[in-house]
PDB file of C-alpha atoms in Angstrom:
ATOM      1  CA  MET A   1       0.000   0.000   0.000  1.00  0.00           C
ATOM      2  CA  ASN A   2       2.882   2.377   0.796  1.00  0.00           C
ATOM      3  CA  ARG A   3       4.484   1.974  -2.622  1.00  0.00           C
ATOM      4  CA  LEU A   4       1.132   2.354  -4.363  1.00  0.00           C
ATOM      5  CA  GLU A   5       0.438   5.608  -2.492  1.00  0.00           C
ATOM      6  CA  GLU A   6       3.928   6.988  -3.040  1.00  0.00           C
ATOM      7  CA  GLY A   7       3.956   5.927  -6.688  1.00  0.00           C
ATOM      8  CA  SER A   8       0.520   7.412  -7.363  1.00  0.00           C
ATOM      9  CA  ILE A   9       1.349  10.722  -5.715  1.00  0.00           C
ATOM     10  CA  THR A  10       4.708  10.896  -7.496  1.00  0.00           C
ATOM     11  CA  PHE A  11       3.128  10.088 -10.852  1.00  0.00           C
ATOM     12  CA  LEU A  12       0.404  12.699 -10.359  1.00  0.00           C
ATOM     13  CA  MET A  13       2.945  15.359  -9.365  1.00  0.00           C
ATOM     14  CA  ALA A  14       5.174  14.625 -12.364  1.00  0.00           C
ATOM     15  CA  ALA A  15       2.260  14.389 -14.803  1.00  0.00           C
ATOM     16  CA  THR A  16       0.723  17.631 -13.523  1.00  0.00           C
ATOM     17  CA  THR A  17       4.037  19.455 -13.793  1.00  0.00           C
ATOM     18  CA  LEU A  18       4.660  18.133 -17.307  1.00  0.00           C
ATOM     19  CA  LEU A  19       1.126  18.944 -18.460  1.00  0.00           C
ATOM     20  CA  VAL A  20       1.309  22.516 -17.150  1.00  0.00           C
ATOM     21  CA  PHE A  21       4.732  22.972 -18.781  1.00  0.00           C
ATOM     22  CA  VAL A  22       3.465  21.706 -22.156  1.00  0.00           C
ATOM     23  CA  GLU A  23       0.342  23.848 -21.925  1.00  0.00           C
ATOM     24  CA  VAL A  24       2.391  26.984 -21.162  1.00  0.00           C
ATOM     25  CA  ILE A  25       4.679  26.305 -24.136  1.00  0.00           C
ATOM     26  CA  LEU A  26       1.706  25.687 -26.421  1.00  0.00           C
ATOM     27  CA  ARG A  27      -0.083  28.850 -25.310  1.00  0.00           C
ATOM     28  CA  PHE A  28       2.787  31.314 -25.185  1.00  0.00           C
ATOM     29  CA  VAL A  29       5.049  29.988 -27.940  1.00  0.00           C
ATOM     30  CA  PHE A  30       2.612  28.484 -30.458  1.00  0.00           C
ATOM     31  CA  ASN A  31      -0.507  30.518 -29.555  1.00  0.00           C
ATOM     32  CA  THR A  32      -2.619  27.377 -29.155  1.00  0.00           C
ATOM     33  CA  GLY A  33      -3.503  24.985 -26.357  1.00  0.00           C
ATOM     34  CA  MET A  34      -5.391  21.919 -25.237  1.00  0.00           C
ATOM     35  CA  MET A  35      -8.936  22.594 -24.041  1.00  0.00           C
ATOM     36  CA  TRP A  36      -8.886  19.706 -21.589  1.00  0.00           C
ATOM     37  CA  ALA A  37      -5.492  20.448 -19.968  1.00  0.00           C
ATOM     38  CA  GLN A  38      -6.747  22.832 -17.285  1.00  0.00           C
ATOM     39  CA  GLU A  39      -9.519  20.490 -16.193  1.00  0.00           C
ATOM     40  CA  LEU A  40      -7.152  17.527 -16.056  1.00  0.00           C
ATOM     41  CA  THR A  41      -4.607  19.575 -14.091  1.00  0.00           C
ATOM     42  CA  LEU A  42      -7.266  20.532 -11.535  1.00  0.00           C
ATOM     43  CA  HIS A  43      -8.381  16.918 -11.156  1.00  0.00           C
ATOM     44  CA  MET A  44      -4.840  15.604 -10.785  1.00  0.00           C
ATOM     45  CA  ALA A  45      -4.154  18.209  -8.077  1.00  0.00           C
ATOM     46  CA  ALA A  46      -7.340  17.169  -6.277  1.00  0.00           C
ATOM     47  CA  TRP A  47      -6.338  13.503  -6.533  1.00  0.00           C
ATOM     48  CA  MET A  48      -2.935  14.363  -5.031  1.00  0.00           C
ATOM     49  CA  VAL A  49      -4.699  15.895  -2.032  1.00  0.00           C
ATOM     50  CA  ILE A  50      -7.111  12.976  -1.679  1.00  0.00           C
ATOM     51  CA  LEU A  51      -4.277  10.433  -1.838  1.00  0.00           C
ATOM     52  CA  GLY A  52      -1.845  12.614   0.100  1.00  0.00           C
ATOM     53  CA  ALA A  53      -4.013  12.974   3.213  1.00  0.00           C
ATOM     54  CA  PRO A  54      -3.813   9.292   4.225  1.00  0.00           C
ATOM     55  CA  TYR A  55      -0.133   9.182   3.290  1.00  0.00           C
ATOM     56  CA  GLY A  56       0.513  12.295   5.383  1.00  0.00           C
ATOM     57  CA  LEU A  57      -1.186  10.634   8.337  1.00  0.00           C
ATOM     58  CA  LYS A  58       1.087   7.618   7.944  1.00  0.00           C
ATOM     59  CA  VAL A  59       4.341   9.575   7.805  1.00  0.00           C
ATOM     60  CA  GLY A  60       3.327  12.169  10.408  1.00  0.00           C
ATOM     61  CA  SER A  61       3.432  15.199   8.144  1.00  0.00           C
ATOM     62  CA  HIS A  62       0.099  16.637   9.264  1.00  0.00           C
ATOM     63  CA  ILE A  63       0.289  19.598  11.579  1.00  0.00           C
ATOM     64  CA  GLY A  64      -1.589  19.052  14.817  1.00  0.00           C
ATOM     65  CA  ILE A  65      -2.346  21.023  17.918  1.00  0.00           C
ATOM     66  CA  ASP A  66      -1.214  18.591  20.536  1.00  0.00           C
ATOM     67  CA  ALA A  67       0.245  20.859  23.230  1.00  0.00           C
ATOM     68  CA  PHE A  68      -2.592  19.877  25.579  1.00  0.00           C
ATOM     69  CA  VAL A  69      -2.327  16.161  24.802  1.00  0.00           C
ATOM     70  CA  ARG A  70       1.421  16.221  25.487  1.00  0.00           C
ATOM     71  CA  THR A  71       0.754  17.392  29.042  1.00  0.00           C
ATOM     72  CA  LEU A  72      -1.377  14.322  29.765  1.00  0.00           C
ATOM     73  CA  ASN A  73      -0.089  11.070  31.199  1.00  0.00           C
ATOM     74  CA  PRO A  74       0.315   8.319  28.563  1.00  0.00           C
ATOM     75  CA  ASN A  75      -2.913   6.467  29.435  1.00  0.00           C
ATOM     76  CA  THR A  76      -5.039   9.621  29.300  1.00  0.00           C
ATOM     77  CA  ALA A  77      -3.309  10.648  26.060  1.00  0.00           C
ATOM     78  CA  ARG A  78      -4.236   7.264  24.592  1.00  0.00           C
ATOM     79  CA  VAL A  79      -7.899   7.807  25.551  1.00  0.00           C
ATOM     80  CA  VAL A  80      -7.938  11.302  24.021  1.00  0.00           C
ATOM     81  CA  THR A  81      -6.212   9.976  20.891  1.00  0.00           C
ATOM     82  CA  THR A  82      -8.738   7.140  20.644  1.00  0.00           C
ATOM     83  CA  LEU A  83     -11.585   9.659  20.777  1.00  0.00           C
ATOM     84  CA  ALA A  84      -9.894  11.764  18.080  1.00  0.00           C
ATOM     85  CA  ILE A  85      -9.439   8.672  15.888  1.00  0.00           C
ATOM     86  CA  LEU A  86     -13.083   7.683  16.353  1.00  0.00           C
ATOM     87  CA  ALA A  87     -14.132  11.226  15.379  1.00  0.00           C
ATOM     88  CA  GLY A  88     -11.896  10.950  12.295  1.00  0.00           C
ATOM     89  CA  LEU A  89     -13.458   7.597  11.394  1.00  0.00           C
ATOM     90  CA  ALA A  90     -16.940   9.100  11.784  1.00  0.00           C
ATOM     91  CA  TYR A  91     -15.885  11.941   9.468  1.00  0.00           C
ATOM     92  CA  CYS A  92     -14.585   9.430   6.917  1.00  0.00           C
ATOM     93  CA  GLY A  93     -17.830   7.504   7.182  1.00  0.00           C
ATOM     94  CA  LEU A  94     -20.004  10.564   6.662  1.00  0.00           C
ATOM     95  CA  PHE A  95     -17.888  11.863   3.809  1.00  0.00           C
ATOM     96  CA  GLY A  96     -17.714   8.392   2.271  1.00  0.00           C
ATOM     97  CA  TYR A  97     -21.475   8.051   2.459  1.00  0.00           C
ATOM     98  CA  GLY A  98     -21.933  11.454   0.835  1.00  0.00           C
ATOM     99  CA  SER A  99     -19.400  10.510  -1.839  1.00  0.00           C
ATOM    100  CA  TRP A 100     -21.303   7.295  -2.518  1.00  0.00           C
ATOM    101  CA  ILE A 101     -24.575   9.205  -2.972  1.00  0.00           C
ATOM    102  CA  TYR A 102     -22.851  11.723  -5.254  1.00  0.00           C
ATOM    103  CA  ALA A 103     -21.160   9.007  -7.328  1.00  0.00           C
ATOM    104  CA  LYS A 104     -24.431   7.098  -7.670  1.00  0.00           C
ATOM    105  CA  LYS A 105     -26.287  10.217  -8.841  1.00  0.00           C
ATOM    106  CA  MET A 106     -23.558  10.998 -11.374  1.00  0.00           C
ATOM    107  CA  TRP A 107     -23.685   7.381 -12.582  1.00  0.00           C
ATOM    108  CA  VAL A 108     -27.443   7.474 -13.054  1.00  0.00           C
ATOM    109  CA  THR A 109     -27.462  10.844 -14.828  1.00  0.00           C
ATOM    110  CA  GLY A 110     -24.420   9.986 -16.964  1.00  0.00           C
ATOM    111  CA  ILE A 111     -22.893  13.454 -16.614  1.00  0.00           C
ATOM    112  CA  GLU A 112     -19.362  13.806 -17.946  1.00  0.00           C
ATOM    113  CA  LEU A 113     -16.645  16.326 -17.220  1.00  0.00           C
ATOM    114  CA  GLU A 114     -16.897  19.600 -19.123  1.00  0.00           C
ATOM    115  CA  ASP A 115     -13.802  19.300 -21.336  1.00  0.00           C
ATOM    116  CA  MET A 116     -13.069  15.570 -21.230  1.00  0.00           C
ATOM    117  CA  ASN A 117     -15.079  12.515 -22.180  1.00  0.00           C
ATOM    118  CA  VAL A 118     -14.773  11.071 -18.656  1.00  0.00           C
ATOM    119  CA  PRO A 119     -17.738  10.183 -16.457  1.00  0.00           C
ATOM    120  CA  ARG A 120     -18.031  12.590 -13.540  1.00  0.00           C
ATOM    121  CA  TRP A 121     -18.748   9.732 -11.109  1.00  0.00           C
ATOM    122  CA  LEU A 122     -15.340   8.276 -11.916  1.00  0.00           C
ATOM    123  CA  ALA A 123     -13.393  11.538 -11.773  1.00  0.00           C
ATOM    124  CA  HIS A 124     -15.011  12.792  -8.561  1.00  0.00           C
ATOM    125  CA  GLY A 125     -17.015  10.180  -6.693  1.00  0.00           C
ATOM    126  CA  ALA A 126     -14.688   7.201  -7.104  1.00  0.00           C
ATOM    127  CA  MET A 127     -11.619   9.173  -6.060  1.00  0.00           C
ATOM    128  CA  LEU A 128     -13.380  10.563  -2.987  1.00  0.00           C
ATOM    129  CA  LEU A 129     -14.479   7.066  -1.991  1.00  0.00           C
ATOM    130  CA  LEU A 130     -10.978   5.700  -2.491  1.00  0.00           C
ATOM    131  CA  GLY A 131      -9.329   8.578  -0.638  1.00  0.00           C
ATOM    132  CA  PHE A 132     -11.574   8.377   2.406  1.00  0.00           C
ATOM    133  CA  ALA A 133     -11.329   4.576   2.465  1.00  0.00           C
ATOM    134  CA  LEU A 134      -7.529   4.901   2.553  1.00  0.00           C
ATOM    135  CA  LEU A 135      -7.751   7.552   5.274  1.00  0.00           C
ATOM    136  CA  ALA A 136     -10.046   5.286   7.316  1.00  0.00           C
ATOM    137  CA  LEU A 137      -7.557   2.418   6.921  1.00  0.00           C
ATOM    138  CA  ARG A 138      -4.739   4.635   8.203  1.00  0.00           C
ATOM    139  CA  LEU A 139      -6.879   5.716  11.147  1.00  0.00           C
ATOM    140  CA  LEU A 140      -7.738   2.090  11.940  1.00  0.00           C
ATOM    141  CA  ALA A 141      -4.042   1.172  11.828  1.00  0.00           C
ATOM    142  CA  LEU A 142      -3.284   4.001  14.260  1.00  0.00           C
ATOM    143  CA  LEU A 143      -6.187   2.920  16.482  1.00  0.00           C
ATOM    144  CA  ARG A 144      -4.705  -0.584  16.656  1.00  0.00           C
ATOM    145  CA  LYS A 145      -1.347   0.893  17.705  1.00  0.00           C
ATOM    146  CA  VAL A 146      -2.981   3.036  20.383  1.00  0.00           C
ATOM    147  CA  ILE A 147      -5.035   0.135  21.750  1.00  0.00           C
ATOM    148  CA  THR A 148      -2.019  -2.199  21.863  1.00  0.00           C
ATOM    149  CA  GLY A 149       0.140   0.482  23.498  1.00  0.00           C
ATOM    150  CA  GLU A 150       2.541   0.883  20.566  1.00  0.00           C
ATOM    151  CA  ALA A 151       1.560   4.574  20.326  1.00  0.00           C
ATOM    152  CA  THR A 152       0.025   7.135  22.645  1.00  0.00           C
ATOM    153  CA  GLY A 153      -0.998   9.595  19.946  1.00  0.00           C
ATOM    154  CA  PHE A 154      -0.675  10.779  16.398  1.00  0.00           C
ATOM    155  CA  SER A 155       2.886  11.119  15.167  1.00  0.00           C
ATOM    156  CA  LEU A 156       2.623  14.782  14.256  1.00  0.00           C
ATOM    157  CA  THR A 157       5.228  17.166  12.999  1.00  0.00           C
ATOM    158  CA  ASP A 158       6.530  19.284  15.868  1.00  0.00           C
ATOM    159  CA  GLU A 159       7.196  22.502  13.985  1.00  0.00           C
ATOM    160  CA  ALA A 160       8.162  24.482  17.066  1.00  0.00           C
ATOM    161  CA  LYS A 161      10.829  21.942  18.010  1.00  0.00           C
ATOM    162  CA  GLU A 162      12.104  21.766  14.412  1.00  0.00           C
ATOM    163  CA  SER A 163      12.243  25.574  14.219  1.00  0.00           C
ATOM    164  CA  MET A 164      14.239  25.775  17.436  1.00  0.00           C
ATOM    165  CA  GLN A 165      16.664  23.141  16.145  1.00  0.00           C
ATOM    166  CA  LEU A 166      17.108  25.066  12.893  1.00  0.00           C
ATOM    167  CA  ALA A 167      17.689  28.299  14.842  1.00  0.00           C
ATOM    168  CA  GLU A 168      20.325  26.613  17.026  1.00  0.00           C
ATOM    169  CA  GLU A 169      22.010  25.149  13.947  1.00  0.00           C
ATOM    170  CA  ALA A 170      22.030  28.569  12.264  1.00  0.00           C
ATOM    171  CA  LYS A 171      23.667  30.062  15.397  1.00  0.00           C
ATOM    172  CA  ARG A 172      26.359  27.350  15.390  1.00  0.00           C
ATOM    173  CA  ILE A 173      27.091  27.946  11.707  1.00  0.00           C
ATOM    174  CA  SER A 174      27.189  31.710  12.241  1.00  0.00           C
ATOM    175  CA  LYS A 175      29.609  31.333  15.180  1.00  0.00           C
ATOM    176  CA  ALA A 176      31.793  28.906  13.210  1.00  0.00           C
ATOM    177  CA  GLN A 177      31.938  31.307  10.266  1.00  0.00           C
ATOM    178  CA  GLY A 178      32.715  34.221  12.592  1.00  0.00           C
ATOM    179  CA  ALA A 179      35.506  32.271  14.314  1.00  0.00           C
ATOM    180  CA  GLY A 180      37.019  31.328  10.957  1.00  0.00           C
ATOM    181  CA  LYS A 181      37.627  34.979   9.947  1.00  0.00           C
TER     182      LYS A 181
END
């Protein structure tokens, strides 16, 4: 699953970048363009977000406000984290249900994207369902770790700590450069 997520996100990023580059060259050098390029670019960016959210949860790149949770003892932190995970799973369930209804309506009506001959249910509804299913799987994996005691909370990026480390490193470099003169 990790390689599939990473590969999909990497492919979408590269394809989006290449498509935008080609479209810019076509428009500004050859005074032409591809009608469908903007719509495809927007969809690929949306797919990156939908697939990137569960991946970000896995690698701990989401920013969280956990100053309060860090003050709690480990058992209480696990309870608070469990409640947060359950709320996240409820959110995934509600959004997944709404995505299912949307996809079904788009399937029945047969509406396609504006500039591409692609069914709207596939471009929007299916990706939302997939993205929230992946996010729910990541939340369930974290819930298992919290219940078994392998984790007490989300592994979030600690930006304040990273900033302080960068500031200290910059001071050391500045002092080293000053001493070398």
